[in-house]
PDB file of C-alpha atoms in Angstrom:
ATOM      1  CA  MET A   1       0.000   0.000   0.000  1.00 64.00           C
ATOM      2  CA  SER A   2       1.270   3.463  -0.886  1.00 86.00           C
ATOM      3  CA  GLY A   3       1.549   6.298   1.609  1.00 89.00           C
ATOM      4  CA  ASN A   4       0.152   9.780   1.219  1.00 95.00           C
ATOM      5  CA  VAL A   5       3.109  11.884   0.106  1.00 97.00           C
ATOM      6  CA  GLN A   6       0.977  13.179  -2.789  1.00 97.00           C
ATOM      7  CA  LEU A   7      -1.739  14.298  -0.372  1.00 98.00           C
ATOM      8  CA  LEU A   8       0.902  16.257   1.550  1.00 98.00           C
ATOM      9  CA  ASN A   9       2.220  17.837  -1.653  1.00 98.00           C
ATOM     10  CA  ASP A  10      -1.301  18.718  -2.785  1.00 98.00           C
ATOM     11  CA  THR A  11      -2.207  20.208   0.610  1.00 98.00           C
ATOM     12  CA  LEU A  12       0.839  22.488   0.651  1.00 98.00           C
ATOM     13  CA  ALA A  13       0.221  23.475  -2.970  1.00 98.00           C
ATOM     14  CA  ALA A  14      -3.432  24.282  -2.204  1.00 97.00           C
ATOM     15  CA  ALA A  15      -2.418  26.579   0.662  1.00 97.00           C
ATOM     16  CA  LYS A  16       0.044  28.351  -1.636  1.00 96.00           C
ATOM     17  CA  ALA A  17      -2.678  28.729  -4.290  1.00 96.00           C
ATOM     18  CA  GLU A  18      -4.820  30.431  -1.642  1.00 95.00           C
ATOM     19  CA  GLY A  19      -1.990  32.891  -1.031  1.00 94.00           C
ATOM     20  CA  ARG A  20      -1.237  31.701   2.472  1.00 96.00           C
ATOM     21  CA  SER A  21       1.038  29.464   4.503  1.00 97.00           C
ATOM     22  CA  ALA A  22      -0.037  26.010   5.638  1.00 98.00           C
ATOM     23  CA  LEU A  23      -0.593  25.434   9.343  1.00 98.00           C
ATOM     24  CA  ILE A  24       1.245  22.355  10.622  1.00 98.00           C
ATOM     25  CA  ALA A  25       0.522  21.181  14.170  1.00 97.00           C
ATOM     26  CA  TYR A  26       2.638  18.835  16.270  1.00 96.00           C
ATOM     27  CA  LEU A  27       1.264  16.561  18.988  1.00 96.00           C
ATOM     28  CA  PRO A  28       2.886  13.508  20.575  1.00 96.00           C
ATOM     29  CA  ALA A  29       1.206  10.107  20.349  1.00 97.00           C
ATOM     30  CA  GLY A  30       0.064   8.600  23.635  1.00 96.00           C
ATOM     31  CA  PHE A  31      -0.453  11.944  25.377  1.00 95.00           C
ATOM     32  CA  PRO A  32      -2.280  12.151  27.694  1.00 95.00           C
ATOM     33  CA  THR A  33      -3.348   8.619  26.693  1.00 96.00           C
ATOM     34  CA  VAL A  34      -3.356   6.848  23.333  1.00 97.00           C
ATOM     35  CA  ASP A  35      -7.073   7.541  22.852  1.00 97.00           C
ATOM     36  CA  GLY A  36      -6.685  11.084  24.162  1.00 97.00           C
ATOM     37  CA  GLY A  37      -3.798  11.718  21.792  1.00 97.00           C
ATOM     38  CA  ILE A  38      -5.862  10.582  18.819  1.00 98.00           C
ATOM     39  CA  GLU A  39      -8.654  12.950  19.831  1.00 98.00           C
ATOM     40  CA  ALA A  40      -6.129  15.795  20.209  1.00 98.00           C
ATOM     41  CA  VAL A  41      -4.806  15.275  16.673  1.00 98.00           C
ATOM     42  CA  LYS A  42      -8.359  15.273  15.338  1.00 98.00           C
ATOM     43  CA  ALA A  43      -9.123  18.449  17.320  1.00 98.00           C
ATOM     44  CA  ALA A  44      -6.119  20.253  15.802  1.00 98.00           C
ATOM     45  CA  LEU A  45      -7.190  19.272  12.291  1.00 98.00           C
ATOM     46  CA  GLU A  46     -10.841  20.137  12.925  1.00 97.00           C
ATOM     47  CA  GLY A  47      -9.766  23.494  14.347  1.00 97.00           C
ATOM     48  CA  GLY A  48      -7.921  24.461  11.173  1.00 97.00           C
ATOM     49  CA  ALA A  49      -4.532  22.721  10.938  1.00 98.00           C
ATOM     50  CA  ASP A  50      -3.725  21.574   7.412  1.00 98.00           C
ATOM     51  CA  VAL A  51      -1.208  18.935   8.447  1.00 98.00           C
ATOM     52  CA  VAL A  52      -0.273  17.226  11.722  1.00 98.00           C
ATOM     53  CA  GLU A  53       3.059  15.815  12.827  1.00 97.00           C
ATOM     54  CA  VAL A  54       2.534  12.972  15.300  1.00 98.00           C
ATOM     55  CA  GLY A  55       5.492  12.726  17.628  1.00 95.00           C
ATOM     56  CA  LEU A  56       6.921   9.326  18.507  1.00 95.00           C
ATOM     57  CA  PRO A  57       7.821   9.783  22.198  1.00 92.00           C
ATOM     58  CA  HIS A  58      11.484   9.229  22.953  1.00 84.00           C
ATOM     59  CA  SER A  59      13.434   9.068  26.197  1.00 75.00           C
ATOM     60  CA  ASP A  60      16.238  11.314  24.876  1.00 68.00           C
ATOM     61  CA  PRO A  61      14.553  13.957  22.708  1.00 57.00           C
ATOM     62  CA  VAL A  62      17.482  16.197  21.767  1.00 59.00           C
ATOM     63  CA  LEU A  63      15.396  18.717  19.800  1.00 62.00           C
ATOM     64  CA  ASP A  64      12.490  18.969  22.242  1.00 64.00           C
ATOM     65  CA  GLY A  65      12.161  21.478  25.045  1.00 74.00           C
ATOM     66  CA  PRO A  66      10.639  20.926  28.504  1.00 83.00           C
ATOM     67  CA  VAL A  67       6.968  21.140  27.449  1.00 86.00           C
ATOM     68  CA  ILE A  68       7.195  18.355  24.878  1.00 87.00           C
ATOM     69  CA  GLN A  69       9.560  16.375  27.101  1.00 86.00           C
ATOM     70  CA  THR A  70       6.901  16.443  29.836  1.00 88.00           C
ATOM     71  CA  ALA A  71       4.276  15.123  27.420  1.00 90.00           C
ATOM     72  CA  ASP A  72       6.679  12.455  26.135  1.00 88.00           C
ATOM     73  CA  ASP A  73       7.369  11.332  29.705  1.00 89.00           C
ATOM     74  CA  ILE A  74       3.631  10.952  30.347  1.00 88.00           C
ATOM     75  CA  ALA A  75       3.217   8.955  27.130  1.00 92.00           C
ATOM     76  CA  LEU A  76       6.201   6.709  27.850  1.00 88.00           C
ATOM     77  CA  ARG A  77       5.043   6.051  31.422  1.00 93.00           C
ATOM     78  CA  GLY A  78       1.697   5.114  29.910  1.00 93.00           C
ATOM     79  CA  GLY A  79       3.468   2.452  27.845  1.00 94.00           C
ATOM     80  CA  VAL A  80       3.053   3.986  24.379  1.00 95.00           C
ATOM     81  CA  LYS A  81       4.410   1.774  21.591  1.00 96.00           C
ATOM     82  CA  ILE A  82       5.112   2.269  17.883  1.00 97.00           C
ATOM     83  CA  ALA A  83       1.877   0.383  17.192  1.00 97.00           C
ATOM     84  CA  ASP A  84       0.046   3.165  19.073  1.00 97.00           C
ATOM     85  CA  VAL A  85       1.761   5.788  16.911  1.00 98.00           C
ATOM     86  CA  MET A  86       0.584   3.952  13.790  1.00 98.00           C
ATOM     87  CA  ARG A  87      -2.930   3.719  15.218  1.00 98.00           C
ATOM     88  CA  THR A  88      -2.895   7.460  15.913  1.00 98.00           C
ATOM     89  CA  VAL A  89      -1.915   8.173  12.300  1.00 98.00           C
ATOM     90  CA  ARG A  90      -4.499   5.739  10.935  1.00 98.00           C
ATOM     91  CA  GLU A  91      -7.467   6.972  12.967  1.00 98.00           C
ATOM     92  CA  ALA A  92      -6.685  10.684  12.564  1.00 97.00           C
ATOM     93  CA  HIS A  93      -6.240  10.367   8.813  1.00 97.00           C
ATOM     94  CA  ARG A  94      -9.340   8.226   8.431  1.00 97.00           C
ATOM     95  CA  ALA A  95     -11.431  10.728  10.392  1.00 97.00           C
ATOM     96  CA  THR A  96     -10.198  13.888   8.636  1.00 97.00           C
ATOM     97  CA  GLY A  97      -8.675  12.914   5.278  1.00 97.00           C
ATOM     98  CA  LYS A  98      -5.745  15.234   6.021  1.00 98.00           C
ATOM     99  CA  PRO A  99      -2.021  14.416   5.783  1.00 98.00           C
ATOM    100  CA  ILE A 100      -0.378  13.029   8.914  1.00 98.00           C
ATOM    101  CA  LEU A 101       3.371  12.646   9.332  1.00 98.00           C
ATOM    102  CA  VAL A 102       5.406  11.049  12.103  1.00 98.00           C
ATOM    103  CA  MET A 103       8.215  13.007  13.731  1.00 96.00           C
ATOM    104  CA  THR A 104      10.757  10.660  15.251  1.00 95.00           C
ATOM    105  CA  TYR A 105      14.369  10.263  16.155  1.00 92.00           C
ATOM    106  CA  TRP A 106      16.239   7.611  14.220  1.00 94.00           C
ATOM    107  CA  ASN A 107      16.959   5.073  16.957  1.00 94.00           C
ATOM    108  CA  PRO A 108      13.378   3.770  17.349  1.00 95.00           C
ATOM    109  CA  ILE A 109      13.094   3.198  13.579  1.00 97.00           C
ATOM    110  CA  ASP A 110      16.488   1.524  13.439  1.00 96.00           C
ATOM    111  CA  ARG A 111      15.493  -0.897  16.197  1.00 96.00           C
ATOM    112  CA  TYR A 112      12.022  -1.512  14.745  1.00 97.00           C
ATOM    113  CA  GLY A 113      13.310  -2.091  11.225  1.00 97.00           C
ATOM    114  CA  VAL A 114      13.169   0.409   8.360  1.00 98.00           C
ATOM    115  CA  GLU A 115      11.154  -1.806   6.006  1.00 97.00           C
ATOM    116  CA  ARG A 116       8.650  -2.702   8.719  1.00 98.00           C
ATOM    117  CA  PHE A 117       8.262   0.904   9.864  1.00 98.00           C
ATOM    118  CA  THR A 118       7.764   2.381   6.383  1.00 98.00           C
ATOM    119  CA  ALA A 119       5.366  -0.384   5.321  1.00 98.00           C
ATOM    120  CA  GLU A 120       3.235   0.064   8.449  1.00 98.00           C
ATOM    121  CA  LEU A 121       3.234   3.868   8.185  1.00 98.00           C
ATOM    122  CA  ALA A 122       2.098   3.689   4.557  1.00 98.00           C
ATOM    123  CA  GLU A 123      -0.591   1.141   5.457  1.00 97.00           C
ATOM    124  CA  ALA A 124      -1.828   3.495   8.181  1.00 98.00           C
ATOM    125  CA  GLY A 125      -2.243   6.281   5.615  1.00 98.00           C
ATOM    126  CA  GLY A 126       0.786   8.265   6.760  1.00 98.00           C
ATOM    127  CA  ALA A 127       2.279  10.933   4.517  1.00 98.00           C
ATOM    128  CA  GLY A 128       5.891  10.660   5.640  1.00 98.00           C
ATOM    129  CA  CYS A 129       8.422  11.191   8.386  1.00 98.00           C
ATOM    130  CA  ILE A 130      10.375  14.087   9.874  1.00 97.00           C
ATOM    131  CA  LEU A 131      13.788  12.828  10.970  1.00 95.00           C
ATOM    132  CA  PRO A 132      15.630  15.539  12.923  1.00 92.00           C
ATOM    133  CA  ASP A 133      18.716  13.495  13.817  1.00 91.00           C
ATOM    134  CA  LEU A 134      19.250  11.356  10.704  1.00 94.00           C
ATOM    135  CA  PRO A 135      22.268  12.666   8.754  1.00 94.00           C
ATOM    136  CA  VAL A 136      21.561  12.947   5.039  1.00 95.00           C
ATOM    137  CA  GLN A 137      24.699  11.007   4.189  1.00 95.00           C
ATOM    138  CA  GLU A 138      23.401   8.059   6.262  1.00 96.00           C
ATOM    139  CA  SER A 139      19.817   8.210   4.958  1.00 97.00           C
ATOM    140  CA  ALA A 140      19.991   6.096   1.775  1.00 97.00           C
ATOM    141  CA  LEU A 141      18.354   3.006   3.296  1.00 97.00           C
ATOM    142  CA  TRP A 142      15.527   5.050   4.783  1.00 97.00           C
ATOM    143  CA  ARG A 143      14.919   6.988   1.567  1.00 97.00           C
ATOM    144  CA  GLU A 144      14.878   3.807  -0.515  1.00 97.00           C
ATOM    145  CA  HIS A 145      12.067   2.347   1.586  1.00 97.00           C
ATOM    146  CA  ALA A 146      10.231   5.657   2.025  1.00 98.00           C
ATOM    147  CA  ASP A 147      10.189   6.167  -1.756  1.00 97.00           C
ATOM    148  CA  LYS A 148       9.001   2.602  -2.295  1.00 97.00           C
ATOM    149  CA  HIS A 149       6.076   3.175   0.070  1.00 98.00           C
ATOM    150  CA  GLY A 150       5.081   6.681  -1.055  1.00 97.00           C
ATOM    151  CA  LEU A 151       6.316   8.539   2.034  1.00 98.00           C
ATOM    152  CA  ALA A 152       7.928  11.959   2.295  1.00 98.00           C
ATOM    153  CA  THR A 153      11.344  12.332   3.932  1.00 98.00           C
ATOM    154  CA  VAL A 154      11.525  15.663   5.749  1.00 98.00           C
ATOM    155  CA  PHE A 155      14.922  16.820   6.956  1.00 96.00           C
ATOM    156  CA  VAL A 156      15.637  19.668   9.381  1.00 94.00           C
ATOM    157  CA  VAL A 157      17.856  22.633   8.505  1.00 94.00           C
ATOM    158  CA  ALA A 158      19.136  25.193  10.994  1.00 90.00           C
ATOM    159  CA  PRO A 159      20.543  28.730  10.907  1.00 90.00           C
ATOM    160  CA  SER A 160      24.022  27.214  11.285  1.00 89.00           C
ATOM    161  CA  SER A 161      23.643  25.192   8.062  1.00 89.00           C
ATOM    162  CA  LYS A 162      26.033  26.416   5.374  1.00 92.00           C
ATOM    163  CA  ASP A 163      24.670  26.964   1.851  1.00 93.00           C
ATOM    164  CA  GLU A 164      26.485  23.899   0.485  1.00 94.00           C
ATOM    165  CA  ARG A 165      25.015  21.785   3.263  1.00 94.00           C
ATOM    166  CA  LEU A 166      21.526  23.199   2.627  1.00 96.00           C
ATOM    167  CA  ALA A 167      21.762  22.117  -1.003  1.00 96.00           C
ATOM    168  CA  GLU A 168      22.797  18.603   0.039  1.00 96.00           C
ATOM    169  CA  ILE A 169      19.903  18.312   2.504  1.00 96.00           C
ATOM    170  CA  THR A 170      17.210  19.718   0.213  1.00 96.00           C
ATOM    171  CA  ALA A 171      18.284  17.513  -2.698  1.00 96.00           C
ATOM    172  CA  ALA A 172      17.702  14.417  -0.549  1.00 97.00           C
ATOM    173  CA  GLY A 173      14.428  15.462   1.103  1.00 97.00           C
ATOM    174  CA  SER A 174      10.822  15.527  -0.050  1.00 97.00           C
ATOM    175  CA  GLY A 175       7.463  16.855   1.098  1.00 97.00           C
ATOM    176  CA  PHE A 176       8.834  19.972   2.731  1.00 98.00           C
ATOM    177  CA  VAL A 177      11.960  21.254   4.443  1.00 97.00           C
ATOM    178  CA  TYR A 178      11.676  21.825   8.201  1.00 96.00           C
ATOM    179  CA  ALA A 179      13.518  25.076   8.926  1.00 94.00           C
ATOM    180  CA  ALA A 180      14.360  25.386  12.614  1.00 89.00           C
ATOM    181  CA  SER A 181      14.066  29.110  13.276  1.00 76.00           C
ATOM    182  CA  LEU A 182      16.836  29.176  15.857  1.00 60.00           C
ATOM    183  CA  MET A 183      19.559  27.113  17.432  1.00 42.00           C
ATOM    184  CA  GLY A 184      18.135  25.305  20.429  1.00 42.00           C
ATOM    185  CA  VAL A 185      15.132  23.215  21.440  1.00 41.00           C
ATOM    186  CA  THR A 186      11.406  23.502  20.873  1.00 44.00           C
ATOM    187  CA  GLY A 187       9.293  25.774  23.043  1.00 41.00           C
ATOM    188  CA  THR A 188       7.077  28.824  23.005  1.00 44.00           C
ATOM    189  CA  ARG A 189       8.841  32.192  22.872  1.00 42.00           C
ATOM    190  CA  GLU A 190       7.930  35.854  23.091  1.00 48.00           C
ATOM    191  CA  THR A 191       9.317  36.587  19.632  1.00 49.00           C
ATOM    192  CA  VAL A 192      10.194  34.586  16.548  1.00 55.00           C
ATOM    193  CA  SER A 193      13.895  34.461  15.735  1.00 53.00           C
ATOM    194  CA  SER A 194      15.084  36.972  13.146  1.00 70.00           C
ATOM    195  CA  GLN A 195      17.290  34.192  11.748  1.00 81.00           C
ATOM    196  CA  ALA A 196      14.246  32.392  10.376  1.00 87.00           C
ATOM    197  CA  GLU A 197      13.629  34.616   7.359  1.00 90.00           C
ATOM    198  CA  ASP A 198      17.263  34.458   6.278  1.00 91.00           C
ATOM    199  CA  LEU A 199      17.271  30.676   6.639  1.00 93.00           C
ATOM    200  CA  VAL A 200      14.145  30.372   4.484  1.00 95.00           C
ATOM    201  CA  ARG A 201      15.676  32.626   1.838  1.00 95.00           C
ATOM    202  CA  ARG A 202      18.898  30.591   1.727  1.00 95.00           C
ATOM    203  CA  THR A 203      17.028  27.279   1.696  1.00 96.00           C
ATOM    204  CA  ARG A 204      14.707  28.398  -1.112  1.00 96.00           C
ATOM    205  CA  ALA A 205      17.769  29.219  -3.210  1.00 96.00           C
ATOM    206  CA  THR A 206      18.518  25.477  -3.293  1.00 96.00           C
ATOM    207  CA  THR A 207      15.078  23.934  -3.876  1.00 97.00           C
ATOM    208  CA  ASP A 208      11.475  24.331  -5.041  1.00 96.00           C
ATOM    209  CA  THR A 209      10.304  22.140  -2.145  1.00 97.00           C
ATOM    210  CA  PRO A 210       8.157  24.116   0.354  1.00 97.00           C
ATOM    211  CA  VAL A 211      10.035  25.483   3.362  1.00 97.00           C
ATOM    212  CA  CYS A 212       8.146  25.385   6.663  1.00 97.00           C
ATOM    213  CA  VAL A 213       9.316  27.105   9.838  1.00 95.00           C
ATOM    214  CA  GLY A 214       9.121  25.702  13.353  1.00 89.00           C
ATOM    215  CA  LEU A 215      10.445  26.373  16.881  1.00 77.00           C
ATOM    216  CA  GLY A 216       9.002  29.316  18.763  1.00 78.00           C
ATOM    217  CA  VAL A 217       5.613  30.056  17.174  1.00 87.00           C
ATOM    218  CA  SER A 218       2.831  30.067  19.762  1.00 88.00           C
ATOM    219  CA  ASN A 219       0.132  32.570  18.751  1.00 91.00           C
ATOM    220  CA  ALA A 220      -1.652  34.075  15.751  1.00 92.00           C
ATOM    221  CA  VAL A 221       0.539  37.195  15.636  1.00 91.00           C
ATOM    222  CA  GLN A 222       3.708  35.114  15.409  1.00 90.00           C
ATOM    223  CA  ALA A 223       2.057  32.781  12.900  1.00 92.00           C
ATOM    224  CA  ALA A 224       1.197  35.759  10.707  1.00 93.00           C
ATOM    225  CA  GLU A 225       4.762  37.033  10.990  1.00 91.00           C
ATOM    226  CA  VAL A 226       6.243  33.717   9.861  1.00 93.00           C
ATOM    227  CA  ALA A 227       3.558  33.207   7.195  1.00 94.00           C
ATOM    228  CA  ARG A 228       4.846  36.338   5.488  1.00 92.00           C
ATOM    229  CA  PHE A 229       7.975  34.479   4.322  1.00 94.00           C
ATOM    230  CA  ALA A 230       7.449  30.727   4.887  1.00 95.00           C
ATOM    231  CA  ASP A 231       5.377  28.120   3.059  1.00 97.00           C
ATOM    232  CA  GLY A 232       4.241  26.598   6.324  1.00 97.00           C
ATOM    233  CA  VAL A 233       4.110  27.475  10.020  1.00 96.00           C
ATOM    234  CA  ILE A 234       4.841  24.624  12.457  1.00 95.00           C
ATOM    235  CA  VAL A 235       3.472  24.821  16.012  1.00 95.00           C
ATOM    236  CA  GLY A 236       4.049  22.185  18.677  1.00 91.00           C
ATOM    237  CA  SER A 237       4.767  23.270  22.232  1.00 91.00           C
ATOM    238  CA  ALA A 238       1.842  25.706  22.329  1.00 93.00           C
ATOM    239  CA  PHE A 239      -0.603  22.875  21.549  1.00 96.00           C
ATOM    240  CA  VAL A 240       0.956  20.582  24.131  1.00 95.00           C
ATOM    241  CA  LYS A 241       0.915  23.357  26.730  1.00 94.00           C
ATOM    242  CA  ARG A 242      -2.824  23.882  26.204  1.00 95.00           C
ATOM    243  CA  MET A 243      -3.349  20.238  27.117  1.00 95.00           C
ATOM    244  CA  LEU A 244      -0.923  20.239  30.048  1.00 94.00           C
ATOM    245  CA  ASP A 245      -2.535  23.349  31.536  1.00 95.00           C
ATOM    246  CA  ALA A 246      -6.141  22.194  31.056  1.00 95.00           C
ATOM    247  CA  PRO A 247      -8.146  21.124  34.130  1.00 95.00           C
ATOM    248  CA  ASP A 248      -9.467  18.039  32.339  1.00 95.00           C
ATOM    249  CA  ALA A 249      -9.292  16.160  29.039  1.00 93.00           C
ATOM    250  CA  ALA A 250     -12.327  17.847  27.495  1.00 96.00           C
ATOM    251  CA  ALA A 251     -10.931  21.301  28.240  1.00 97.00           C
ATOM    252  CA  GLY A 252      -7.599  20.237  26.763  1.00 96.00           C
ATOM    253  CA  LEU A 253      -9.224  19.221  23.492  1.00 97.00           C
ATOM    254  CA  GLU A 254     -11.166  22.461  23.356  1.00 97.00           C
ATOM    255  CA  GLY A 255      -7.927  24.364  23.956  1.00 97.00           C
ATOM    256  CA  VAL A 256      -6.239  22.569  21.072  1.00 97.00           C
ATOM    257  CA  ARG A 257      -9.185  23.217  18.774  1.00 97.00           C
ATOM    258  CA  ALA A 258      -9.332  26.907  19.729  1.00 97.00           C
ATOM    259  CA  LEU A 259      -5.589  27.416  19.285  1.00 97.00           C
ATOM    260  CA  ALA A 260      -5.706  25.771  15.854  1.00 98.00           C
ATOM    261  CA  ALA A 261      -8.541  28.099  14.822  1.00 97.00           C
ATOM    262  CA  ASP A 262      -6.593  31.133  16.076  1.00 96.00           C
ATOM    263  CA  LEU A 263      -3.394  30.083  14.294  1.00 97.00           C
ATOM    264  CA  ALA A 264      -5.342  29.261  11.109  1.00 97.00           C
ATOM    265  CA  GLN A 265      -6.520  32.868  11.081  1.00 96.00           C
ATOM    266  CA  GLY A 266      -2.929  33.982  11.690  1.00 95.00           C
ATOM    267  CA  VAL A 267      -1.472  32.186   8.673  1.00 95.00           C
ATOM    268  CA  ARG A 268      -4.144  33.843   6.537  1.00 93.00           C
ATOM    269  CA  ARG A 269      -3.399  37.304   7.886  1.00 82.00           C
ATOM    270  CA  GLN A 270       0.309  37.701   7.081  1.00 56.00           C
ATOM    271  CA  VAL A 271       1.461  40.923   8.743  1.00 47.00           C
TER     272      VAL A 271
END
């Protein structure tokens, strides 16, 4: 069965045709429970997200700040497994018809088996994977199986990436390029890094693949600011924080839905 890389490409192209950035939400699988995590992904999509990245919780998340680490810890203590991640992708995609990716570090895939992981993700209706710690020069095996199963391979670029390195990364990736707006870990911030626009400009010079910006966006004003120069706006910690701060599960879902609606307005505003 083929994955949904084309659905991802079409979704990003449709947002561009509307003259706006796509809104990409991140939520970890298994948080606060497996069922609760599935409902949270659906809530983000129903609220206005175009795409969702489902995080595969990891015990050593080098890119993730304290908010997402807290959610990952809850999911891991709850016993979340890769099968639960696949179920999250399957049920969220089936319910909404929107593209769902998995964001994961390489070690869990390596242990699970690349062929098994890509086959199961495609079968679940997944659109691809974001792999923040997989070096491009070591990615051939992954890309072979991802291509075979119709899955996007999204690599992360950072402000420290030299132009030659950007070209190497963008030539190997597909779907979109994840541009980390600053050096550091995920989390909400008062302002969006000024490095982001320059990174998008330099990345676009190497590829026609959409460039989406993450790390630091938490409200509609910031989303509008990033939407001015990026093809997509990625928001994670702000969604997770809404759930962590909520008095109960229902309020958490409503918070996710409301934030998605607010951010969806932001990406259409473009200051």
